[in-house]
mmCIF file with all atom_site columns, C-alpha atoms and ligand atoms in Angstrom:
data_model
loop_
_atom_site.group_PDB
_atom_site.id
_atom_site.type_symbol
_atom_site.label_atom_id
_atom_site.label_alt_id
_atom_site.label_comp_id
_atom_site.label_asym_id
_atom_site.label_entity_id
_atom_site.label_seq_id
_atom_site.pdbx_PDB_ins_code
_atom_site.Cartn_x
_atom_site.Cartn_y
_atom_site.Cartn_z
_atom_site.occupancy
_atom_site.B_iso_or_equiv
_atom_site.pdbx_formal_charge
_atom_site.auth_seq_id
_atom_site.auth_comp_id
_atom_site.auth_asym_id
_atom_site.auth_atom_id
_atom_site.pdbx_PDB_model_num
ATOM   1   C  CA  . MET A 1 1   ? 0.000  0.000   0.000   1.00 0.00 ? 118 MET A CA  1
ATOM   2   C  CA  . SER A 1 2   ? 2.985  2.239   0.580   1.00 0.00 ? 119 SER A CA  1
ATOM   3   C  CA  . ASP A 1 3   ? 4.219  1.540   -2.932  1.00 0.00 ? 120 ASP A CA  1
ATOM   4   C  CA  . GLY A 1 4   ? 2.247  3.507   -5.491  1.00 0.00 ? 121 GLY A CA  1
ATOM   5   C  CA  . ILE A 1 5   ? 3.448  1.361   -8.382  1.00 0.00 ? 122 ILE A CA  1
ATOM   6   C  CA  . LEU A 1 6   ? 1.658  -1.672  -7.025  1.00 0.00 ? 123 LEU A CA  1
ATOM   7   C  CA  . SER A 1 7   ? -1.748 0.009   -6.825  1.00 0.00 ? 124 SER A CA  1
ATOM   8   C  CA  . THR A 1 8   ? -4.006 -1.403  -9.510  1.00 0.00 ? 125 THR A CA  1
ATOM   9   C  CA  . ASP A 1 9   ? -5.777 1.121   -11.655 1.00 0.00 ? 126 ASP A CA  1
ATOM   10  C  CA  . PRO A 1 10  ? -8.334 -0.622  -13.901 1.00 0.00 ? 127 PRO A CA  1
ATOM   11  C  CA  . GLU A 1 11  ? -7.967 2.100   -16.506 1.00 0.00 ? 128 GLU A CA  1
ATOM   12  C  CA  . VAL A 1 12  ? -4.207 1.895   -16.705 1.00 0.00 ? 129 VAL A CA  1
ATOM   13  C  CA  . GLY A 1 13  ? -3.716 -1.843  -16.318 1.00 0.00 ? 130 GLY A CA  1
ATOM   14  C  CA  . ASN A 1 14  ? -5.757 -2.881  -19.329 1.00 0.00 ? 131 ASN A CA  1
ATOM   15  C  CA  . GLU A 1 15  ? -2.860 -4.167  -21.355 1.00 0.00 ? 132 GLU A CA  1
ATOM   16  C  CA  . GLN A 1 16  ? -2.504 -7.892  -20.789 1.00 0.00 ? 133 GLN A CA  1
ATOM   17  C  CA  . LYS A 1 17  ? -0.275 -10.715 -21.841 1.00 0.00 ? 134 LYS A CA  1
ATOM   18  C  CA  . PHE A 1 18  ? -0.016 -14.432 -21.323 1.00 0.00 ? 135 PHE A CA  1
ATOM   19  C  CA  . CYS A 1 19  ? 2.387  -15.803 -18.764 1.00 0.00 ? 136 CYS A CA  1
ATOM   20  C  CA  . PHE A 1 20  ? 5.123  -17.552 -20.716 1.00 0.00 ? 137 PHE A CA  1
ATOM   21  C  CA  . ARG A 1 21  ? 5.089  -20.476 -18.297 1.00 0.00 ? 138 ARG A CA  1
ATOM   22  C  CA  . CYS A 1 22  ? 1.488  -21.228 -17.326 1.00 0.00 ? 139 CYS A CA  1
ATOM   23  C  CA  . GLY A 1 23  ? -0.363 -19.244 -20.017 1.00 0.00 ? 140 GLY A CA  1
ATOM   24  C  CA  . THR A 1 24  ? -2.561 -17.323 -17.588 1.00 0.00 ? 141 THR A CA  1
ATOM   25  C  CA  . LEU A 1 25  ? -3.673 -13.910 -18.777 1.00 0.00 ? 142 LEU A CA  1
ATOM   26  C  CA  . ILE A 1 26  ? -1.875 -11.407 -16.597 1.00 0.00 ? 143 ILE A CA  1
ATOM   27  C  CA  . ARG A 1 27  ? -1.081 -7.713  -16.619 1.00 0.00 ? 144 ARG A CA  1
ATOM   28  C  CA  . ALA A 1 28  ? 1.438  -6.778  -19.280 1.00 0.00 ? 145 ALA A CA  1
ATOM   29  C  CA  . ASP A 1 29  ? 3.596  -4.917  -16.776 1.00 0.00 ? 146 ASP A CA  1
ATOM   30  C  CA  . ALA A 1 30  ? 3.468  -7.633  -14.127 1.00 0.00 ? 147 ALA A CA  1
ATOM   31  C  CA  . ALA A 1 31  ? 6.971  -8.563  -13.020 1.00 0.00 ? 148 ALA A CA  1
ATOM   32  C  CA  . VAL A 1 32  ? 5.831  -11.884 -11.596 1.00 0.00 ? 149 VAL A CA  1
ATOM   33  C  CA  . CYS A 1 33  ? 2.953  -14.106 -12.652 1.00 0.00 ? 150 CYS A CA  1
ATOM   34  C  CA  . PRO A 1 34  ? 0.401  -14.100 -9.792  1.00 0.00 ? 151 PRO A CA  1
ATOM   35  C  CA  . HIS A 1 35  ? -0.670 -17.594 -10.820 1.00 0.00 ? 152 HIS A CA  1
ATOM   36  C  CA  . CYS A 1 36  ? 2.568  -19.604 -11.017 1.00 0.00 ? 153 CYS A CA  1
ATOM   37  C  CA  . GLY A 1 37  ? 5.097  -17.085 -9.719  1.00 0.00 ? 154 GLY A CA  1
ATOM   38  C  CA  . ALA A 1 38  ? 7.236  -17.179 -12.853 1.00 0.00 ? 155 ALA A CA  1
ATOM   39  C  CA  . ARG A 1 39  ? 9.298  -14.088 -13.471 1.00 0.00 ? 156 ARG A CA  1
ATOM   40  C  CA  . GLN A 1 40  ? 8.105  -12.262 -16.554 1.00 0.00 ? 157 GLN A CA  1
ATOM   41  C  CA  . GLU A 1 41  ? 11.150 -11.041 -18.337 1.00 0.00 ? 158 GLU A CA  1
ATOM   42  C  CA  . ARG A 1 42  ? 10.764 -9.155  -21.517 1.00 0.00 ? 159 ARG A CA  1
ATOM   43  C  CA  . VAL A 1 43  ? 13.944 -9.570  -23.450 1.00 0.00 ? 160 VAL A CA  1
ATOM   44  C  CA  . SER A 1 44  ? 13.770 -7.421  -26.530 1.00 0.00 ? 161 SER A CA  1
ATOM   45  C  CA  . GLY A 1 45  ? 15.204 -8.686  -29.767 1.00 0.00 ? 162 GLY A CA  1
ATOM   46  C  CA  . ARG A 1 46  ? 14.887 -12.312 -28.753 1.00 0.00 ? 163 ARG A CA  1
ATOM   47  C  CA  . ARG A 1 47  ? 12.662 -14.634 -30.698 1.00 0.00 ? 164 ARG A CA  1
ATOM   48  C  CA  . ASN A 1 48  ? 9.511  -15.808 -29.025 1.00 0.00 ? 165 ASN A CA  1
ATOM   49  C  CA  . ARG A 1 49  ? 9.213  -19.514 -28.353 1.00 0.00 ? 166 ARG A CA  1
ATOM   50  C  CA  . VAL A 1 50  ? 5.419  -19.552 -28.429 1.00 0.00 ? 167 VAL A CA  1
ATOM   51  C  CA  . ILE A 1 51  ? 5.226  -17.582 -31.687 1.00 0.00 ? 168 ILE A CA  1
ATOM   52  C  CA  . ALA A 1 52  ? 7.664  -20.036 -33.269 1.00 0.00 ? 169 ALA A CA  1
ATOM   53  C  CA  . ALA A 1 53  ? 5.479  -22.930 -32.092 1.00 0.00 ? 170 ALA A CA  1
ATOM   54  C  CA  . ILE A 1 54  ? 2.287  -21.321 -33.396 1.00 0.00 ? 171 ILE A CA  1
ATOM   55  C  CA  . LEU A 1 55  ? 3.937  -20.673 -36.764 1.00 0.00 ? 172 LEU A CA  1
ATOM   56  C  CA  . ALA A 1 56  ? 5.097  -24.287 -36.822 1.00 0.00 ? 173 ALA A CA  1
ATOM   57  C  CA  . PHE A 1 57  ? 1.581  -25.552 -36.153 1.00 0.00 ? 174 PHE A CA  1
ATOM   58  C  CA  . LEU A 1 58  ? -0.215 -23.253 -38.585 1.00 0.00 ? 175 LEU A CA  1
ATOM   59  C  CA  . PHE A 1 59  ? 2.257  -22.690 -41.400 1.00 0.00 ? 176 PHE A CA  1
ATOM   60  C  CA  . GLY A 1 60  ? 4.897  -25.278 -40.602 1.00 0.00 ? 177 GLY A CA  1
ATOM   61  C  CA  . SER A 1 61  ? 4.464  -26.998 -43.970 1.00 0.00 ? 178 SER A CA  1
ATOM   62  C  CA  . PHE A 1 62  ? 5.847  -23.854 -45.561 1.00 0.00 ? 179 PHE A CA  1
ATOM   63  C  CA  . GLY A 1 63  ? 8.683  -23.502 -43.087 1.00 0.00 ? 180 GLY A CA  1
ATOM   64  C  CA  . ALA A 1 64  ? 7.243  -20.336 -41.539 1.00 0.00 ? 181 ALA A CA  1
ATOM   65  C  CA  . HIS A 1 65  ? 8.790  -21.092 -38.138 1.00 0.00 ? 182 HIS A CA  1
ATOM   66  C  CA  . ARG A 1 66  ? 12.191 -21.696 -39.751 1.00 0.00 ? 183 ARG A CA  1
ATOM   67  C  CA  . PHE A 1 67  ? 12.071 -18.325 -41.486 1.00 0.00 ? 184 PHE A CA  1
ATOM   68  C  CA  . TYR A 1 68  ? 10.996 -16.783 -38.182 1.00 0.00 ? 185 TYR A CA  1
ATOM   69  C  CA  . LEU A 1 69  ? 14.009 -18.356 -36.464 1.00 0.00 ? 186 LEU A CA  1
ATOM   70  C  CA  . GLY A 1 70  ? 16.295 -17.031 -39.162 1.00 0.00 ? 187 GLY A CA  1
ATOM   71  C  CA  . GLN A 1 71  ? 16.957 -20.433 -40.678 1.00 0.00 ? 188 GLN A CA  1
ATOM   72  C  CA  . ILE A 1 72  ? 16.244 -19.336 -44.232 1.00 0.00 ? 189 ILE A CA  1
ATOM   73  C  CA  . GLY A 1 73  ? 17.871 -22.346 -45.885 1.00 0.00 ? 190 GLY A CA  1
ATOM   74  C  CA  . MET A 1 74  ? 15.793 -24.783 -43.863 1.00 0.00 ? 191 MET A CA  1
ATOM   75  C  CA  . GLY A 1 75  ? 12.692 -22.693 -44.510 1.00 0.00 ? 192 GLY A CA  1
ATOM   76  C  CA  . LEU A 1 76  ? 13.252 -22.933 -48.247 1.00 0.00 ? 193 LEU A CA  1
ATOM   77  C  CA  . LEU A 1 77  ? 13.659 -26.691 -47.907 1.00 0.00 ? 194 LEU A CA  1
ATOM   78  C  CA  . TYR A 1 78  ? 10.263 -26.894 -46.209 1.00 0.00 ? 195 TYR A CA  1
ATOM   79  C  CA  . LEU A 1 79  ? 8.772  -24.726 -48.964 1.00 0.00 ? 196 LEU A CA  1
ATOM   80  C  CA  . VAL A 1 80  ? 10.134 -26.950 -51.706 1.00 0.00 ? 197 VAL A CA  1
ATOM   81  C  CA  . PHE A 1 81  ? 8.872  -30.149 -50.065 1.00 0.00 ? 198 PHE A CA  1
ATOM   82  C  CA  . PHE A 1 82  ? 5.654  -28.902 -48.464 1.00 0.00 ? 199 PHE A CA  1
ATOM   83  C  CA  . TRP A 1 83  ? 3.570  -30.940 -50.926 1.00 0.00 ? 200 TRP A CA  1
ATOM   84  C  CA  . THR A 1 84  ? 5.040  -34.172 -49.528 1.00 0.00 ? 201 THR A CA  1
ATOM   85  C  CA  . VAL A 1 85  ? 3.309  -33.451 -46.171 1.00 0.00 ? 202 VAL A CA  1
ATOM   86  C  CA  . ILE A 1 86  ? 6.565  -34.455 -44.448 1.00 0.00 ? 203 ILE A CA  1
ATOM   87  C  CA  . PRO A 1 87  ? 7.566  -30.857 -43.537 1.00 0.00 ? 204 PRO A CA  1
ATOM   88  C  CA  . GLY A 1 88  ? 4.125  -30.395 -41.984 1.00 0.00 ? 205 GLY A CA  1
ATOM   89  C  CA  . ILE A 1 89  ? 4.624  -33.453 -39.787 1.00 0.00 ? 206 ILE A CA  1
ATOM   90  C  CA  . ILE A 1 90  ? 8.153  -32.374 -38.831 1.00 0.00 ? 207 ILE A CA  1
ATOM   91  C  CA  . ALA A 1 91  ? 6.875  -28.875 -38.078 1.00 0.00 ? 208 ALA A CA  1
ATOM   92  C  CA  . ILE A 1 92  ? 4.234  -30.181 -35.664 1.00 0.00 ? 209 ILE A CA  1
ATOM   93  C  CA  . VAL A 1 93  ? 6.911  -32.158 -33.809 1.00 0.00 ? 210 VAL A CA  1
ATOM   94  C  CA  . GLU A 1 94  ? 9.136  -29.066 -33.780 1.00 0.00 ? 211 GLU A CA  1
ATOM   95  C  CA  . GLY A 1 95  ? 6.272  -26.947 -32.502 1.00 0.00 ? 212 GLY A CA  1
ATOM   96  C  CA  . ILE A 1 96  ? 5.800  -29.358 -29.611 1.00 0.00 ? 213 ILE A CA  1
ATOM   97  C  CA  . ILE A 1 97  ? 9.551  -29.272 -28.941 1.00 0.00 ? 214 ILE A CA  1
ATOM   98  C  CA  . TYR A 1 98  ? 9.486  -25.454 -28.884 1.00 0.00 ? 215 TYR A CA  1
ATOM   99  C  CA  . LEU A 1 99  ? 6.641  -25.529 -26.392 1.00 0.00 ? 216 LEU A CA  1
ATOM   100 C  CA  . THR A 1 100 ? 8.273  -28.074 -24.108 1.00 0.00 ? 217 THR A CA  1
ATOM   101 C  CA  . MET A 1 101 ? 11.775 -26.608 -24.047 1.00 0.00 ? 218 MET A CA  1
ATOM   102 C  CA  . SER A 1 102 ? 12.700 -23.935 -21.541 1.00 0.00 ? 219 SER A CA  1
ATOM   103 C  CA  . ASP A 1 103 ? 12.985 -20.308 -22.566 1.00 0.00 ? 220 ASP A CA  1
ATOM   104 C  CA  . GLU A 1 104 ? 16.639 -20.375 -21.646 1.00 0.00 ? 221 GLU A CA  1
ATOM   105 C  CA  . ARG A 1 105 ? 17.342 -23.311 -23.919 1.00 0.00 ? 222 ARG A CA  1
ATOM   106 C  CA  . PHE A 1 106 ? 15.254 -21.864 -26.721 1.00 0.00 ? 223 PHE A CA  1
ATOM   107 C  CA  . ALA A 1 107 ? 17.101 -18.555 -26.511 1.00 0.00 ? 224 ALA A CA  1
ATOM   108 C  CA  . GLU A 1 108 ? 20.374 -20.431 -26.466 1.00 0.00 ? 225 GLU A CA  1
ATOM   109 C  CA  . ARG A 1 109 ? 19.529 -22.308 -29.645 1.00 0.00 ? 226 ARG A CA  1
ATOM   110 C  CA  . TYR A 1 110 ? 17.460 -19.828 -31.615 1.00 0.00 ? 227 TYR A CA  1
ATOM   111 C  CA  . GLY A 1 111 ? 17.670 -16.471 -29.841 1.00 0.00 ? 228 GLY A CA  1
HETATM 112 ZN ZN1 . ZN  B 2 .   ? 2.226  -18.059 -14.779 1.00 0.00 ? 285 ZN  B ZN1 1
#
């Protein structure tokens, strides 16, 4: 109560985001998820694990997630072979891998 920053103003705190760990909708400026307690760190310039996974699920056949991760060569390979359905299957597996790996490991590999 002594800290003015912590006071919740419904007009100001409208911007929301999903907790990267548990997926609960929380305030965009929340430092810690009130649900699971995960620290919400916004690292600018780093690629987003969840976006990569979503791209893999939706447009994985075309290598969208590979382009997103900066792997242009691999992305082109997916594009060339998308009609074989194999890239789509690989992409779904990769999407699951993205979702299950930790942010630290994802950043290490793709960030
Ligand atoms: Zn959470």
